[in-house]
Coordinates of C-alpha atoms in Angstrom, one line a residue:
X1 CA 16.5 18.3 4.5
X2 CA 18.0 14.8 4.2
X3 CA 14.8 13.6 2.5
X4 CA 14.8 16.6 0.2
X5 CA 18.4 15.9 -0.8
X6 CA 17.6 12.3 -1.5
X7 CA 14.7 13.3 -3.7
X8 CA 16.9 15.7 -5.7
X9 CA 19.4 12.9 -6.2
X10 CA 17.0 11.0 -8.4
X11 CA 16.2 11.7 -12.1
X12 CA 13.1 13.8 -12.9
X13 CA 11.1 10.8 -13.9
X14 CA 11.4 9.4 -10.3
X15 CA 10.5 12.8 -8.9
X16 CA 7.4 12.9 -11.0
X17 CA 6.3 9.5 -9.9
X18 CA 6.7 10.5 -6.3
X19 CA 4.5 13.5 -6.8
X20 CA 2.1 11.4 -8.8
X21 CA 1.7 9.0 -5.9
X22 CA 0.9 11.8 -3.5
X23 CA -1.7 13.1 -5.9
X24 CA -3.2 9.6 -6.5
X25 CA -3.6 9.0 -2.8
X26 CA -4.9 12.5 -2.0
X27 CA -7.5 12.3 -4.8
X28 CA -8.5 8.8 -3.8
X29 CA -8.9 9.4 0.0
X30 CA -10.6 12.7 -0.4
X31 CA -13.5 10.9 -2.1
X32 CA -13.7 7.1 -1.3
X33 CA -14.0 7.3 2.5
X34 CA -17.1 9.4 2.1
X35 CA -18.7 7.4 -0.8
X36 CA -20.6 4.9 1.3
X37 CA -22.3 7.7 3.3
X38 CA -23.2 9.6 0.2
X39 CA -24.8 6.5 -1.5
X40 CA -26.7 5.6 1.7
X41 CA -27.8 8.9 3.0
X42 CA -27.9 11.4 0.1
X43 CA -29.1 8.9 -2.5
X44 CA -31.0 6.7 -0.2
X45 CA -29.6 3.4 -1.5
X46 CA -30.0 0.2 0.5
X47 CA -27.1 -1.4 2.3
X48 CA -27.0 -4.1 -0.3
X49 CA -26.7 -1.7 -3.3
X50 CA -24.0 0.3 -1.4
X51 CA -22.1 -2.9 -0.8
X52 CA -22.4 -3.9 -4.5
X53 CA -21.0 -0.5 -5.7
X54 CA -18.1 -0.6 -3.2
X55 CA -17.4 -4.3 -3.8
X56 CA -17.4 -3.9 -7.6
X57 CA -14.7 -1.2 -7.3
X58 CA -12.5 -3.4 -5.2
X59 CA -13.1 -6.5 -7.3
X60 CA -12.4 -4.8 -10.6
X61 CA -9.1 -3.5 -9.1
X62 CA -7.9 -6.6 -7.4
X63 CA -9.0 -8.9 -10.1
X64 CA -7.4 -7.0 -12.9
X65 CA -3.9 -6.3 -11.5
X66 CA -2.4 -9.0 -13.7
X67 CA -3.9 -7.4 -16.8
X68 CA -2.5 -4.0 -15.8
X69 CA 0.9 -5.5 -15.1
X70 CA 1.1 -7.2 -18.5
X71 CA -0.1 -4.0 -20.2
X72 CA 2.8 -2.1 -18.6
X73 CA 5.3 -4.7 -19.9
X74 CA 4.0 -4.8 -23.4
X75 CA 2.7 -1.3 -24.1
X76 CA 5.1 0.7 -21.8
X77 CA 4.5 1.7 -18.2
X78 CA 4.3 5.4 -19.0
X79 CA 1.2 5.0 -21.2
X80 CA -0.5 2.6 -18.9
X81 CA 0.0 5.0 -15.9
X82 CA -1.5 7.9 -17.9
X83 CA -4.4 5.7 -19.1
X84 CA -5.1 4.6 -15.5
X85 CA -5.2 8.1 -14.2
X86 CA -7.4 9.3 -17.1
X87 CA -9.9 6.4 -16.4
X88 CA -10.0 7.3 -12.7
X89 CA -10.7 10.9 -13.6
X90 CA -13.6 9.8 -15.7
X91 CA -14.8 7.4 -13.0
X92 CA -14.7 10.0 -10.3
X93 CA -16.4 12.5 -12.7
X94 CA -19.3 10.0 -13.1
X95 CA -19.6 9.9 -9.3
X96 CA -20.1 13.6 -9.4
X97 CA -22.9 13.7 -12.0
X98 CA -24.5 10.2 -11.7
X99 CA -27.3 9.3 -9.4
X100 CA -28.7 6.1 -11.0
X101 CA -27.4 2.7 -9.9
X102 CA -26.1 1.9 -13.4
X103 CA -24.0 5.0 -13.7
X104 CA -22.6 4.6 -10.3
X105 CA -21.8 1.0 -11.0
X106 CA -19.9 2.1 -14.2
X107 CA -18.1 4.7 -12.2
X108 CA -17.1 2.1 -9.7
X109 CA -15.8 -0.3 -12.4
X110 CA -13.8 2.4 -14.1
X111 CA -12.3 3.6 -10.8
X112 CA -11.2 0.0 -10.0
X113 CA -9.9 -0.7 -13.5
X114 CA -7.8 2.5 -13.2
X115 CA -6.1 1.3 -10.1
X116 CA -5.4 -2.1 -11.7
X117 CA -3.7 -0.3 -14.5
X118 CA -1.5 2.3 -12.8
X119 CA -0.6 0.5 -9.5
X120 CA 1.7 -2.2 -11.0
X121 CA 2.7 0.1 -13.8
X122 CA 3.9 2.9 -11.5
X123 CA 6.0 0.4 -9.4
X124 CA 7.5 -1.2 -12.5
X125 CA 8.4 2.2 -14.0
X126 CA 9.9 3.4 -10.7
X127 CA 12.0 0.2 -10.3
X128 CA 13.4 0.7 -13.8
X129 CA 14.2 4.4 -13.4
X130 CA 15.7 4.0 -9.9
X131 CA 18.2 1.3 -11.1
X132 CA 20.2 -0.1 -8.2
X133 CA 18.7 2.4 -5.7
X134 CA 15.3 0.8 -5.7
X135 CA 15.0 0.5 -1.9
X136 CA 15.7 4.3 -1.5
X137 CA 13.2 5.1 -4.2
X138 CA 10.5 3.0 -2.7
X139 CA 11.1 4.4 0.7
X140 CA 10.4 7.9 -0.7
X141 CA 7.4 6.4 -2.5
X142 CA 6.0 5.3 0.8
X143 CA 6.5 8.8 2.3
X144 CA 4.7 10.5 -0.6
X145 CA 1.9 7.8 -0.5
X146 CA 1.3 8.4 3.2
X147 CA 1.4 12.2 2.8
X148 CA -1.3 11.9 0.2
X149 CA -3.3 9.5 2.4
X150 CA -3.2 12.1 5.2
X151 CA -3.9 15.1 3.0
X152 CA -6.9 13.4 1.2
X153 CA -9.3 12.9 4.1
X154 CA -8.5 16.4 5.5
X155 CA -9.3 18.0 2.1
X156 CA -12.3 15.7 1.7
X157 CA -13.7 16.7 5.1
X158 CA -13.5 20.4 4.1
X159 CA -15.1 19.8 0.7
X160 CA -17.9 17.7 2.1
X161 CA -19.2 20.7 3.9
X162 CA -20.3 21.9 0.5
X163 CA -21.2 18.5 -0.8
X164 CA -20.1 15.2 -2.2
X165 CA -20.3 16.4 -5.8
X166 CA -17.6 19.0 -5.2
X167 CA -15.3 16.4 -3.7
X168 CA -15.8 14.1 -6.7
X169 CA -15.1 17.0 -9.1
X170 CA -12.0 18.0 -7.3
X171 CA -10.8 14.4 -7.2
X172 CA -11.5 14.0 -10.9
X173 CA -9.6 17.2 -11.6
X174 CA -6.6 16.0 -9.6
X175 CA -6.4 12.8 -11.7
X176 CA -6.8 14.8 -14.9
X177 CA -3.9 17.0 -14.0
X178 CA -1.8 13.9 -13.1
X179 CA -2.6 12.5 -16.5
X180 CA -1.4 15.6 -18.3
X181 CA 1.8 15.7 -16.1
X182 CA 2.6 12.1 -17.0
X183 CA 2.2 12.6 -20.7
X184 CA 4.2 15.8 -20.7
X185 CA 7.0 15.0 -18.2
X186 CA 7.6 11.3 -18.1
X187 CA 10.1 10.2 -20.7
X188 CA 9.1 7.6 -23.3
X189 CA 10.9 4.3 -22.9
X190 CA 11.1 2.0 -25.9
X191 CA 9.5 -1.4 -25.3
X192 CA 11.0 -4.4 -27.0
X193 CA 8.6 -6.5 -28.9
X194 CA 8.1 -9.6 -26.7
X195 CA 8.9 -13.0 -28.1
X196 CA 6.3 -14.7 -25.9
X197 CA 2.5 -14.4 -25.6
X198 CA 0.7 -12.9 -22.6
X199 CA -0.5 -16.3 -21.5
X200 CA 3.1 -17.6 -21.7
X201 CA 4.2 -14.7 -19.5
X202 CA 1.4 -15.4 -17.0
X203 CA 2.3 -19.1 -17.0
X204 CA 5.9 -18.3 -16.4
X205 CA 5.2 -16.1 -13.4
X206 CA 2.6 -18.4 -11.9
X207 CA 5.0 -21.3 -12.1
X208 CA 8.0 -19.4 -10.7
X209 CA 8.3 -21.3 -7.5
X210 CA 10.9 -19.0 -6.1
X211 CA 8.7 -15.9 -6.6
X212 CA 5.6 -17.7 -5.3
X213 CA 7.5 -18.9 -2.2
X214 CA 8.7 -15.3 -1.6
X215 CA 5.2 -13.9 -2.0
X216 CA 3.7 -16.6 0.1
X217 CA 6.1 -15.8 2.9
X218 CA 4.9 -12.2 2.9
X219 CA 1.2 -13.2 3.6
X220 CA 1.8 -11.8 7.1
X221 CA 2.6 -8.4 5.7
X222 CA -0.5 -8.3 3.7
X223 CA -2.7 -9.5 6.5
X224 CA -1.3 -7.3 9.3
X225 CA -1.2 -4.1 7.3
X226 CA -5.0 -4.3 6.9
X227 CA -5.4 -4.5 10.7
X228 CA -4.9 -0.7 10.7
X229 CA -8.5 -0.7 9.4
X230 CA -9.9 -3.7 11.4
X231 CA -8.4 -4.8 14.8
X232 CA -6.9 -1.4 15.8
X233 CA -10.0 0.7 15.3
X234 CA -12.2 -1.8 17.0
X235 CA -9.8 -2.0 20.0
X236 CA -9.4 1.7 20.2
X237 CA -13.2 2.2 20.3
X238 CA -13.7 -0.6 22.7
X239 CA -11.0 0.6 25.2
X240 CA -11.9 4.3 25.1
X241 CA -15.6 4.2 24.3
X242 CA -15.1 6.8 21.6
X243 CA -14.9 6.5 17.8
X244 CA -12.9 9.7 17.6
X245 CA -9.9 7.8 19.0
X246 CA -9.5 6.0 15.7
X247 CA -8.2 9.2 14.0
X248 CA -5.2 9.2 16.4
X249 CA -4.1 5.8 15.2
X250 CA -3.8 7.1 11.6
X251 CA -2.1 10.2 12.8
X252 CA 0.6 8.3 14.7
X253 CA 1.1 5.9 11.8
X254 CA 1.4 8.6 9.2
X255 CA 3.6 10.9 11.3
X256 CA 6.0 8.0 12.0
X257 CA 6.3 7.2 8.3
X258 CA 7.0 10.8 7.3
X259 CA 9.6 11.2 10.0
X260 CA 11.4 7.9 10.0
X261 CA 11.1 6.1 6.6
X262 CA 14.3 7.4 5.0
X263 CA 16.4 6.9 8.1
X264 CA 15.1 3.3 8.7
X265 CA 15.8 2.3 5.1
X266 CA 19.2 3.8 5.2
X267 CA 20.1 2.0 8.5
X268 CA 18.8 -1.3 7.2
X269 CA 20.8 -1.0 3.9
X270 CA 24.0 -0.4 5.9
X271 CA 23.6 -3.2 8.4
X272 CA 21.5 -6.0 7.0
X273 CA 20.8 -8.1 3.9
X274 CA 17.4 -7.4 2.3
X275 CA 16.0 -10.7 3.6
X276 CA 17.1 -9.9 7.1
X277 CA 15.5 -6.4 6.8
X278 CA 12.2 -7.9 5.6
X279 CA 12.1 -10.6 8.2
X280 CA 12.8 -8.1 11.0
X281 CA 10.0 -5.8 9.7
X282 CA 7.5 -8.7 9.7
X283 CA 8.6 -9.7 13.2
X284 CA 8.0 -6.1 14.5
X285 CA 4.6 -5.9 12.8
X286 CA 3.5 -9.1 14.7
X287 CA 5.2 -8.2 17.9
X288 CA 3.4 -4.9 18.1
X289 CA 0.1 -6.7 18.7
X290 CA 1.4 -8.0 22.0
X291 CA 0.4 -4.6 23.4
X292 CA -3.2 -4.8 22.2
X293 CA -3.5 -8.4 23.3
X294 CA -2.5 -7.5 26.9
X295 CA -4.7 -4.4 26.8
X296 CA -7.7 -6.4 25.7
X297 CA -7.2 -9.0 28.3
X298 CA -6.8 -6.4 31.1
X299 CA -9.4 -3.9 29.9
X300 CA -11.8 -2.7 32.6
X301 CA -15.5 -3.1 32.1
X302 CA -16.3 0.5 33.0
X303 CA -15.8 3.4 30.5
X304 CA -12.9 5.8 31.1
X305 CA -13.5 8.5 33.7
X306 CA -11.9 11.3 31.7
X307 CA -9.7 12.3 28.8
X308 CA -6.5 11.3 30.7
X309 CA -7.7 7.8 31.4
X310 CA -9.0 7.4 27.9
X311 CA -5.6 8.3 26.5
X312 CA -3.9 5.9 28.9
X313 CA -6.2 3.1 27.6
X314 CA -5.5 4.1 24.0
X315 CA -1.7 4.0 24.5
X316 CA -1.3 0.2 23.8
X317 CA -3.2 0.6 20.5
X318 CA -0.9 3.5 19.6
X319 CA 2.2 1.3 20.4
X320 CA 0.8 -1.4 18.1
X321 CA 0.2 1.2 15.4
X322 CA 3.8 2.5 15.8
X323 CA 5.3 -1.1 15.6
X324 CA 3.1 -1.8 12.6
X325 CA 4.3 1.4 10.8
X326 CA 8.0 0.8 11.6
X327 CA 7.7 -2.8 10.4
X328 CA 6.2 -1.7 7.1
X329 CA 8.8 0.9 6.7
X330 CA 11.5 -1.7 7.2
X331 CA 10.1 -4.4 5.0
X332 CA 8.2 -2.8 2.2
X333 CA 10.9 -0.9 0.3
X334 CA 13.0 -4.0 0.0
X335 CA 10.0 -6.2 -1.0
X336 CA 9.2 -3.8 -3.9
X337 CA 12.9 -3.6 -4.8
X338 CA 13.1 -7.4 -5.0
X339 CA 10.0 -8.2 -7.1
X340 CA 11.5 -7.2 -10.5
X341 CA 14.6 -9.3 -9.8
X342 CA 12.7 -12.5 -10.1
X343 CA 11.8 -12.1 -13.8
X344 CA 13.9 -9.3 -15.1
X345 CA 12.9 -5.7 -15.8
X346 CA 11.0 -6.7 -19.0
X347 CA 8.4 -8.6 -16.9
X348 CA 8.4 -6.3 -13.9
X349 CA 4.8 -5.2 -14.5
X350 CA 3.6 -8.7 -14.7
X351 CA 5.4 -9.7 -11.5
X352 CA 4.0 -6.7 -9.7
X353 CA 0.5 -7.6 -11.1
X354 CA 0.6 -11.1 -9.7
X355 CA 2.1 -9.9 -6.4
X356 CA -0.8 -7.5 -6.0
X357 CA -3.4 -10.1 -7.0
X358 CA -2.1 -12.5 -4.4
X359 CA -1.7 -9.8 -1.7
X360 CA -5.3 -8.8 -2.3
X361 CA -6.6 -12.3 -1.8
X362 CA -4.4 -12.8 1.2
X363 CA -5.5 -9.6 2.8
X364 CA -9.2 -10.4 2.3
X365 CA -8.7 -13.9 3.7
X366 CA -6.8 -12.5 6.7
X367 CA -9.5 -10.0 7.4
X368 CA -12.2 -12.7 7.2
X369 CA -10.3 -15.0 9.6
X370 CA -9.5 -12.3 12.1
X371 CA -13.0 -10.9 11.9
X372 CA -14.4 -14.4 12.4
X373 CA -12.2 -14.8 15.5
X374 CA -13.2 -11.4 16.8
X375 CA -16.9 -12.4 16.6
X376 CA -16.2 -15.8 18.1
X377 CA -14.0 -14.6 21.0
X378 CA -16.4 -11.9 22.4
X379 CA -15.4 -9.8 25.4
X380 CA -14.1 -12.7 27.5
X381 CA -11.4 -13.7 24.9
X382 CA -11.0 -10.4 23.1
X383 CA -7.2 -10.8 23.2
X384 CA -7.4 -13.7 20.7
X385 CA -7.4 -11.6 17.4
X386 CA -4.3 -9.7 18.5
X387 CA -2.6 -13.0 19.6
X388 CA -3.3 -14.4 16.1
X389 CA -1.7 -11.3 14.6
X390 CA 1.4 -11.9 16.7
X391 CA 1.5 -15.5 15.4
X392 CA 1.0 -14.4 11.8
X393 CA 3.9 -11.9 12.0
X394 CA 6.2 -14.4 13.6
X395 CA 5.5 -17.2 11.1
X396 CA 6.0 -14.8 8.1
X397 CA 9.3 -13.5 9.6
X398 CA 10.5 -17.1 10.1
X399 CA 9.5 -18.1 6.5
X400 CA 11.4 -15.1 5.1
X401 CA 14.5 -16.0 7.1
X402 CA 14.4 -19.6 5.9
X403 CA 14.1 -18.4 2.3
X404 CA 16.9 -16.0 2.8
X405 CA 19.2 -18.7 4.2
X406 CA 18.4 -21.0 1.2
X407 CA 19.1 -18.2 -1.3
X408 CA 15.5 -17.7 -2.3
X409 CA 15.4 -13.9 -1.8
X410 CA 18.5 -12.4 -3.3
X411 CA 22.1 -11.4 -2.8
X412 CA 23.3 -9.4 0.3
X413 CA 23.0 -5.8 -0.6
X414 CA 24.9 -4.3 2.4
X415 CA 27.4 -1.6 1.5
X416 CA 29.8 0.6 3.3
X417 CA 27.9 3.6 2.2
X418 CA 24.1 3.9 2.3
X419 CA 22.3 3.5 -1.0
X420 CA 19.8 5.9 0.4
X421 CA 22.3 8.7 0.3
X422 CA 22.0 11.0 -2.7
X423 CA 25.0 10.9 -5.0
X424 CA 26.1 12.6 -8.1
X425 CA 26.1 9.3 -9.9
X426 CA 22.4 8.7 -9.5
X427 CA 21.2 6.6 -12.5
X428 CA 19.7 8.4 -15.4
X429 CA 17.9 7.0 -18.4

């Protein structure tokens, strides 16, 4: 009920963006997790070609975030969001009807470009519409995103019984409906004609030392978030001997976010500065990996005797997943709230674009480093990857605290009343 009251306290534009994110994640995750299997097994593609199709989608998204952010600033975030969803509808539609490598490659490019357009634009639009309640809005955004990420694979597993083509059609329809909703419901916001060129905007962001220092301090958040897909699944399967255990990790992470996000953001806003909240979140993300480090070091060589023992062995991994989820819930809303403050609302999209570009590179580098250490350590030193994650989280937390102390993050936003609480004076535009 508290979350529902909070949602109703925001203007309709924010509510539409929340539902939009649920739909975006549901449509994405009902299709993409099953794409590799479809390409390899149904279409008989080689592993190389499957890797190219998947890699091009990721590259076209990560590499063009800056373009999408600038487009949102200069053309208006509303139109860019709608264009991105429309492109993804076309891309997923091509996955449904195309079987040749060239068509599938085009579908992959369009799907990636779509994400590069609407991801920074949605966050820039949300930050403007939420006003000084940005942390509360982004905490709700995280809830809806996680709900969509949970709903998508469940829906996809049902649709895959019929076939991949049906999943692709349903995903395309979802994005088409989102496009219509954005055009019809989201209000048009007039965009002032910029006095500077796009290149000047990019140069300004990329030479903003305060922003780059802030983004660099968050490398731990980027790297550790991705361990939900690397270290934790590998540890779960190694400790329990079953790939099915991986699903429990995502269930715990999503359930915790849905249940606790609003309360955690509200508590942090009352008690801490934004820098302190972010640093604490990063510290928790790293500290959670102590459990998997200990479990890896003490893991028995024999497989579990039954379900009870398998669950007992999985418990440290679930503890890490819970710490990781709580840390993200604590840090991420304040991170997203702060990004537009570095360059002003008129450059919010560009700043989000650069932020996503750097985060993508950092996440890929982190995965490569942790993956390399995993291969190097073997069974005897299997605790090393988790130990590195503890170190990464601690260093990032310390870096944020240093920036906060030097005034490199922003003013103290603590108030006597929680900014998460819905009020009758919620900003309208």
